[in-house]
Amino acid sequence: MRKIFIAGNWKMVNGAPAEAVALAKEVVNASGSQDNVEVAICPPATAIAAVCEATQGTNVQVGGQNLYPAENGAFTGEISPTFLLAVGCSHVILGHSERRTIFKESDAFINEKVKVALAHGLTPILCCGETDQEREQGVTEKVVETQIRGGLGGLRPDDVTKLVIAYEPVWAIGTGKTATPEDAQSVHAFIRTLLRDLTNDAVADGLRIQYGGSVKPDNAKELLSQPDIDGALVGGASLKADSFGAIIDAGK
Ligand code: PEP
């Protein structure tokens, strides 16, 4: 039985510690006692330490939105896995479509990040997803397969079991357009079959695959009721505790 996992990606919003802490506290209250739902929030780097402190001892976990695959050194502006761990992070989003497109991150580079995150005990949330043009061309599965094979390259099944995958069709991120539950389920089922090929039944059956892309309180329940949708990676709707809380409730 896979536990539903709802994560909030705050992107470049709420970077001031005071506002981030205020929202984090509201999320803690809104998420209540979520025995059967796991919750994480991923604030901007400048607010992670304060949010970790504010959520300590609660059920709300904290993740980074990115990392650089080295412990320290001459990498101006970057954040190392040890920094994320030092302030209390448990998760890190990797390969988000904004990083792939705006910052030109390749599957090989994302793979390095996944390996470094795992080596440090951080749970990677590895994102994948097709653009609208790719969906129109009918190559969604090919694109997702390339991203997952690339992102997981060189990992043993024991490692793969420690991560979370987020399927986020690029055309649905921040647009208000959501994949239909059936379309999302079909890609999730494809990903699980691919994981079965890459690893084994136990890993494929246990690994959580989140859906991301304009998840809102009014569509969360239907998406989360699909057999291979095990949670949500939420952008816009995670910026308000009431909508994020309602999405968490939909997963209970
Ligand atoms: C995201 O940023 O990962 C995301 C899914 O955003 P939104 O929920 O706003 O579409």
Tab-separated table of C-alpha atoms and ligand atoms in Angstrom:
chain	number	residue	atom	x	y	z
A	1	MET	CA	0.000	0.000	0.000
A	2	ARG	CA	1.590	3.262	-1.086
A	3	LYS	CA	1.092	6.241	1.217
A	4	ILE	CA	-0.179	9.362	-0.538
A	5	PHE	CA	2.510	12.054	-0.625
A	6	ILE	CA	1.540	15.704	-1.107
A	7	ALA	CA	4.404	18.163	-1.626
A	8	GLY	CA	4.250	21.917	-2.131
A	9	ASN	CA	6.689	23.675	-4.444
A	10	TRP	CA	6.736	27.325	-3.443
A	11	LYS	CA	9.108	28.210	-6.292
A	12	MET	CA	10.467	31.779	-5.958
A	13	VAL	CA	7.700	32.956	-3.615
A	14	ASN	CA	7.852	33.457	0.155
A	15	GLY	CA	11.637	33.785	0.236
A	16	ALA	CA	11.585	36.103	3.242
A	17	PRO	CA	11.858	33.897	6.355
A	18	ALA	CA	9.063	35.686	8.239
A	19	GLU	CA	6.438	35.181	5.518
A	20	ALA	CA	7.618	31.620	4.846
A	21	VAL	CA	7.373	30.722	8.535
A	22	ALA	CA	3.875	32.214	8.737
A	23	LEU	CA	2.696	30.068	5.814
A	24	ALA	CA	4.520	26.979	7.114
A	25	LYS	CA	2.718	27.301	10.458
A	26	GLU	CA	-0.622	27.610	8.674
A	27	VAL	CA	0.214	24.491	6.652
A	28	VAL	CA	1.004	22.594	9.856
A	29	ASN	CA	-2.406	23.593	11.226
A	30	ALA	CA	-4.249	22.900	7.973
A	31	SER	CA	-2.685	19.485	7.486
A	32	GLY	CA	-3.898	18.292	10.879
A	33	SER	CA	-3.065	14.720	11.835
A	34	GLN	CA	-2.353	13.145	8.476
A	35	ASP	CA	-1.645	9.568	9.474
A	36	ASN	CA	-2.295	8.261	5.999
A	37	VAL	CA	-0.875	11.204	4.036
A	38	GLU	CA	2.744	12.365	3.951
A	39	VAL	CA	3.288	16.111	3.533
A	40	ALA	CA	6.295	18.217	2.535
A	41	ILE	CA	6.839	21.853	1.622
A	42	CYS	CA	9.726	23.167	-0.483
A	43	PRO	CA	10.411	26.847	0.203
A	44	PRO	CA	13.015	29.037	-1.530
A	45	ALA	CA	16.566	28.456	-0.263
A	46	THR	CA	16.618	31.646	1.801
A	47	ALA	CA	13.706	30.479	3.922
A	48	ILE	CA	14.497	26.771	4.308
A	49	ALA	CA	16.307	27.032	7.647
A	50	ALA	CA	13.545	29.105	9.245
A	51	VAL	CA	10.827	26.801	7.879
A	52	CYS	CA	12.665	23.707	9.137
A	53	GLU	CA	12.845	25.253	12.582
A	54	ALA	CA	9.166	26.229	12.528
A	55	THR	CA	8.026	22.752	11.447
A	56	GLN	CA	10.312	20.756	13.725
A	57	GLY	CA	8.395	18.052	15.576
A	58	THR	CA	5.396	18.306	13.233
A	59	ASN	CA	4.301	16.004	10.418
A	60	VAL	CA	5.312	18.544	7.770
A	61	GLN	CA	8.647	17.755	6.153
A	62	VAL	CA	10.806	20.240	4.278
A	63	GLY	CA	12.599	19.945	0.962
A	64	GLY	CA	14.882	21.984	-1.244
A	65	GLN	CA	13.903	22.935	-4.787
A	66	ASN	CA	17.294	22.037	-6.237
A	67	LEU	CA	20.884	21.184	-5.307
A	68	TYR	CA	24.312	21.205	-6.893
A	69	PRO	CA	25.968	17.778	-7.065
A	70	ALA	CA	29.038	18.554	-4.946
A	71	GLU	CA	29.579	19.001	-1.209
A	72	ASN	CA	31.347	22.348	-1.426
A	73	GLY	CA	33.782	24.289	-3.560
A	74	ALA	CA	33.907	26.962	-6.238
A	75	PHE	CA	30.297	26.829	-7.387
A	76	THR	CA	29.110	30.395	-6.894
A	77	GLY	CA	25.464	30.680	-6.028
A	78	GLU	CA	24.821	26.959	-5.686
A	79	ILE	CA	23.482	24.915	-2.764
A	80	SER	CA	25.052	21.653	-1.694
A	81	PRO	CA	23.269	18.560	-0.354
A	82	THR	CA	25.118	18.957	2.940
A	83	PHE	CA	23.730	22.490	3.322
A	84	LEU	CA	20.190	21.186	2.805
A	85	LEU	CA	20.770	18.444	5.355
A	86	ALA	CA	22.379	20.796	7.850
A	87	VAL	CA	19.257	22.937	8.041
A	88	GLY	CA	16.921	19.953	8.310
A	89	CYS	CA	15.713	19.079	4.801
A	90	SER	CA	14.590	15.553	4.026
A	91	HIS	CA	13.640	15.968	0.355
A	92	VAL	CA	14.812	17.758	-2.757
A	93	ILE	CA	12.991	18.435	-6.033
A	94	LEU	CA	15.193	17.543	-9.013
A	95	GLY	CA	14.679	17.919	-12.742
A	96	HIS	CA	11.697	20.274	-12.479
A	97	SER	CA	10.656	21.408	-15.950
A	98	GLU	CA	11.586	24.994	-15.122
A	99	ARG	CA	15.145	23.852	-14.427
A	100	ARG	CA	15.194	21.725	-17.568
A	101	THR	CA	13.975	24.552	-19.822
A	102	ILE	CA	15.201	27.797	-18.237
A	103	PHE	CA	18.500	26.455	-16.869
A	104	LYS	CA	19.074	23.873	-19.621
A	105	GLU	CA	19.602	20.975	-17.230
A	106	SER	CA	20.259	17.706	-19.039
A	107	ASP	CA	19.213	14.220	-17.957
A	108	ALA	CA	22.895	13.438	-17.300
A	109	PHE	CA	23.251	16.423	-14.956
A	110	ILE	CA	19.984	15.574	-13.206
A	111	ASN	CA	21.255	12.007	-12.804
A	112	GLU	CA	24.359	13.329	-11.026
A	113	LYS	CA	22.097	15.284	-8.693
A	114	VAL	CA	19.894	12.264	-7.998
A	115	LYS	CA	22.947	10.185	-7.100
A	116	VAL	CA	24.393	12.850	-4.816
A	117	ALA	CA	21.033	13.401	-3.099
A	118	LEU	CA	20.659	9.669	-2.433
A	119	ALA	CA	24.242	9.371	-1.231
A	120	HIS	CA	23.452	12.014	1.383
A	121	GLY	CA	20.157	10.492	2.470
A	122	LEU	CA	17.945	13.128	0.848
A	123	THR	CA	14.830	11.870	-0.920
A	124	PRO	CA	14.821	13.112	-4.508
A	125	ILE	CA	11.506	14.039	-6.087
A	126	LEU	CA	12.489	13.411	-9.693
A	127	CYS	CA	10.275	15.331	-12.131
A	128	CYS	CA	9.471	14.349	-15.683
A	129	GLY	CA	6.895	15.385	-18.255
A	130	GLU	CA	6.234	16.324	-21.839
A	131	THR	CA	5.560	19.695	-23.461
A	132	ASP	CA	2.266	20.375	-25.276
A	133	GLN	CA	4.057	20.041	-28.596
A	134	GLU	CA	5.425	16.639	-27.595
A	135	ARG	CA	1.964	15.498	-26.499
A	136	GLU	CA	0.504	16.627	-29.830
A	137	GLN	CA	3.247	14.700	-31.633
A	138	GLY	CA	2.285	11.577	-29.680
A	139	VAL	CA	5.706	11.174	-28.060
A	140	THR	CA	4.710	11.635	-24.399
A	141	GLU	CA	5.793	8.134	-23.357
A	142	LYS	CA	9.063	8.365	-25.278
A	143	VAL	CA	9.912	11.703	-23.617
A	144	VAL	CA	9.036	10.489	-20.134
A	145	GLU	CA	10.951	7.250	-20.678
A	146	THR	CA	14.079	9.132	-21.782
A	147	GLN	CA	13.886	11.427	-18.753
A	148	ILE	CA	13.396	8.562	-16.312
A	149	ARG	CA	16.033	6.296	-17.841
A	150	GLY	CA	18.419	9.285	-17.846
A	151	GLY	CA	17.589	10.405	-14.326
A	152	LEU	CA	17.915	6.908	-12.871
A	153	GLY	CA	20.969	5.858	-14.893
A	154	GLY	CA	23.433	3.706	-12.940
A	155	LEU	CA	21.176	3.354	-9.887
A	156	ARG	CA	20.586	-0.015	-8.265
A	157	PRO	CA	17.005	-1.066	-7.409
A	158	ASP	CA	17.844	-0.427	-3.729
A	159	ASP	CA	18.530	3.216	-4.591
A	160	VAL	CA	15.513	3.659	-6.842
A	161	THR	CA	13.246	2.517	-4.040
A	162	LYS	CA	14.272	5.582	-2.002
A	163	LEU	CA	12.996	8.182	-4.436
A	164	VAL	CA	9.725	9.669	-5.543
A	165	ILE	CA	8.824	10.428	-9.155
A	166	ALA	CA	6.627	13.367	-10.122
A	167	TYR	CA	4.921	13.237	-13.509
A	168	GLU	CA	4.305	16.846	-14.450
A	169	PRO	CA	3.122	17.536	-17.984
A	170	VAL	CA	4.798	20.850	-18.780
A	171	TRP	CA	1.650	22.222	-20.446
A	172	ALA	CA	-0.236	21.759	-17.162
A	173	ILE	CA	2.243	23.528	-14.869
A	174	GLY	CA	0.943	26.902	-13.739
A	175	THR	CA	-1.525	27.070	-16.640
A	176	GLY	CA	-4.769	25.988	-15.008
A	177	LYS	CA	-4.949	23.133	-17.548
A	178	THR	CA	-4.879	19.748	-15.824
A	179	ALA	CA	-4.429	16.353	-17.417
A	180	THR	CA	-7.658	14.391	-17.197
A	181	PRO	CA	-7.446	11.757	-14.458
A	182	GLU	CA	-7.539	9.094	-17.210
A	183	ASP	CA	-4.686	10.662	-19.217
A	184	ALA	CA	-2.600	11.165	-16.088
A	185	GLN	CA	-3.303	7.581	-14.955
A	186	SER	CA	-2.242	6.239	-18.332
A	187	VAL	CA	1.190	7.934	-18.098
A	188	HIS	CA	1.577	6.897	-14.440
A	189	ALA	CA	0.840	3.272	-15.369
A	190	PHE	CA	3.395	3.542	-18.178
A	191	ILE	CA	5.993	4.872	-15.695
A	192	ARG	CA	5.298	2.036	-13.284
A	193	THR	CA	5.744	-0.534	-16.045
A	194	LEU	CA	8.994	1.143	-17.031
A	195	LEU	CA	10.158	0.988	-13.408
A	196	ARG	CA	9.286	-2.709	-13.372
A	197	ASP	CA	11.611	-3.189	-16.383
A	198	LEU	CA	14.361	-1.072	-14.865
A	199	THR	CA	14.211	-2.593	-11.381
A	200	ASN	CA	11.820	-5.276	-10.109
A	201	ASP	CA	8.217	-5.779	-9.015
A	202	ALA	CA	8.808	-4.818	-5.380
A	203	VAL	CA	10.437	-1.496	-6.277
A	204	ALA	CA	7.897	-0.658	-9.003
A	205	ASP	CA	4.949	-1.503	-6.753
A	206	GLY	CA	6.295	0.466	-3.798
A	207	LEU	CA	7.533	3.622	-5.504
A	208	ARG	CA	5.306	6.687	-5.282
A	209	ILE	CA	4.488	8.589	-8.465
A	210	GLN	CA	3.052	12.045	-7.841
A	211	TYR	CA	1.052	13.992	-10.401
A	212	GLY	CA	1.809	17.697	-10.817
A	213	GLY	CA	0.252	20.371	-12.990
A	214	SER	CA	-2.475	22.727	-11.778
A	215	VAL	CA	-3.620	20.438	-8.974
A	216	LYS	CA	-6.354	22.270	-7.061
A	217	PRO	CA	-8.803	21.344	-4.300
A	218	ASP	CA	-11.528	20.703	-6.891
A	219	ASN	CA	-9.571	18.229	-9.029
A	220	ALA	CA	-7.337	16.604	-6.393
A	221	LYS	CA	-9.734	13.885	-5.239
A	222	GLU	CA	-10.349	12.499	-8.731
A	223	LEU	CA	-6.651	12.543	-9.611
A	224	LEU	CA	-5.621	10.932	-6.330
A	225	SER	CA	-8.213	8.190	-6.695
A	226	GLN	CA	-6.463	6.810	-9.789
A	227	PRO	CA	-4.668	3.539	-9.047
A	228	ASP	CA	-1.176	4.718	-10.021
A	229	ILE	CA	-1.370	8.317	-8.778
A	230	ASP	CA	0.204	8.326	-5.333
A	231	GLY	CA	0.272	11.982	-4.500
A	232	ALA	CA	0.680	15.458	-5.910
A	233	LEU	CA	3.415	18.002	-6.439
A	234	VAL	CA	1.597	21.286	-6.053
A	235	GLY	CA	2.798	24.729	-7.126
A	236	GLY	CA	0.290	27.597	-7.075
A	237	ALA	CA	-2.246	25.931	-4.781
A	238	SER	CA	0.452	25.255	-2.163
A	239	LEU	CA	0.869	28.986	-1.555
A	240	LYS	CA	-2.366	29.223	0.423
A	241	ALA	CA	-2.775	27.001	3.459
A	242	ASP	CA	-6.500	26.501	2.862
A	243	SER	CA	-6.107	25.201	-0.698
A	244	PHE	CA	-3.029	23.122	0.167
A	245	GLY	CA	-4.857	21.757	3.222
A	246	ALA	CA	-7.856	20.841	1.053
A	247	ILE	CA	-5.549	18.935	-1.334
A	248	ILE	CA	-4.039	17.088	1.636
A	249	ASP	CA	-7.584	16.269	2.818
A	250	ALA	CA	-8.382	14.894	-0.639
A	251	GLY	CA	-5.578	12.377	-0.155
A	252	LYS	CA	-6.828	11.114	3.219
B	1	PEP	C1	4.953	22.780	-10.092
B	1	PEP	O1	5.525	23.848	-10.040
B	1	PEP	O2	5.588	21.741	-9.930
B	1	PEP	C2	3.509	22.788	-10.360
B	1	PEP	C3	2.911	21.638	-10.556
B	1	PEP	O3	2.884	23.996	-10.386
B	1	PEP	P1	1.280	24.245	-10.454
B	1	PEP	O4	0.643	23.384	-9.418
B	1	PEP	O5	1.128	25.709	-10.174
B	1	PEP	O6	0.857	23.872	-11.837
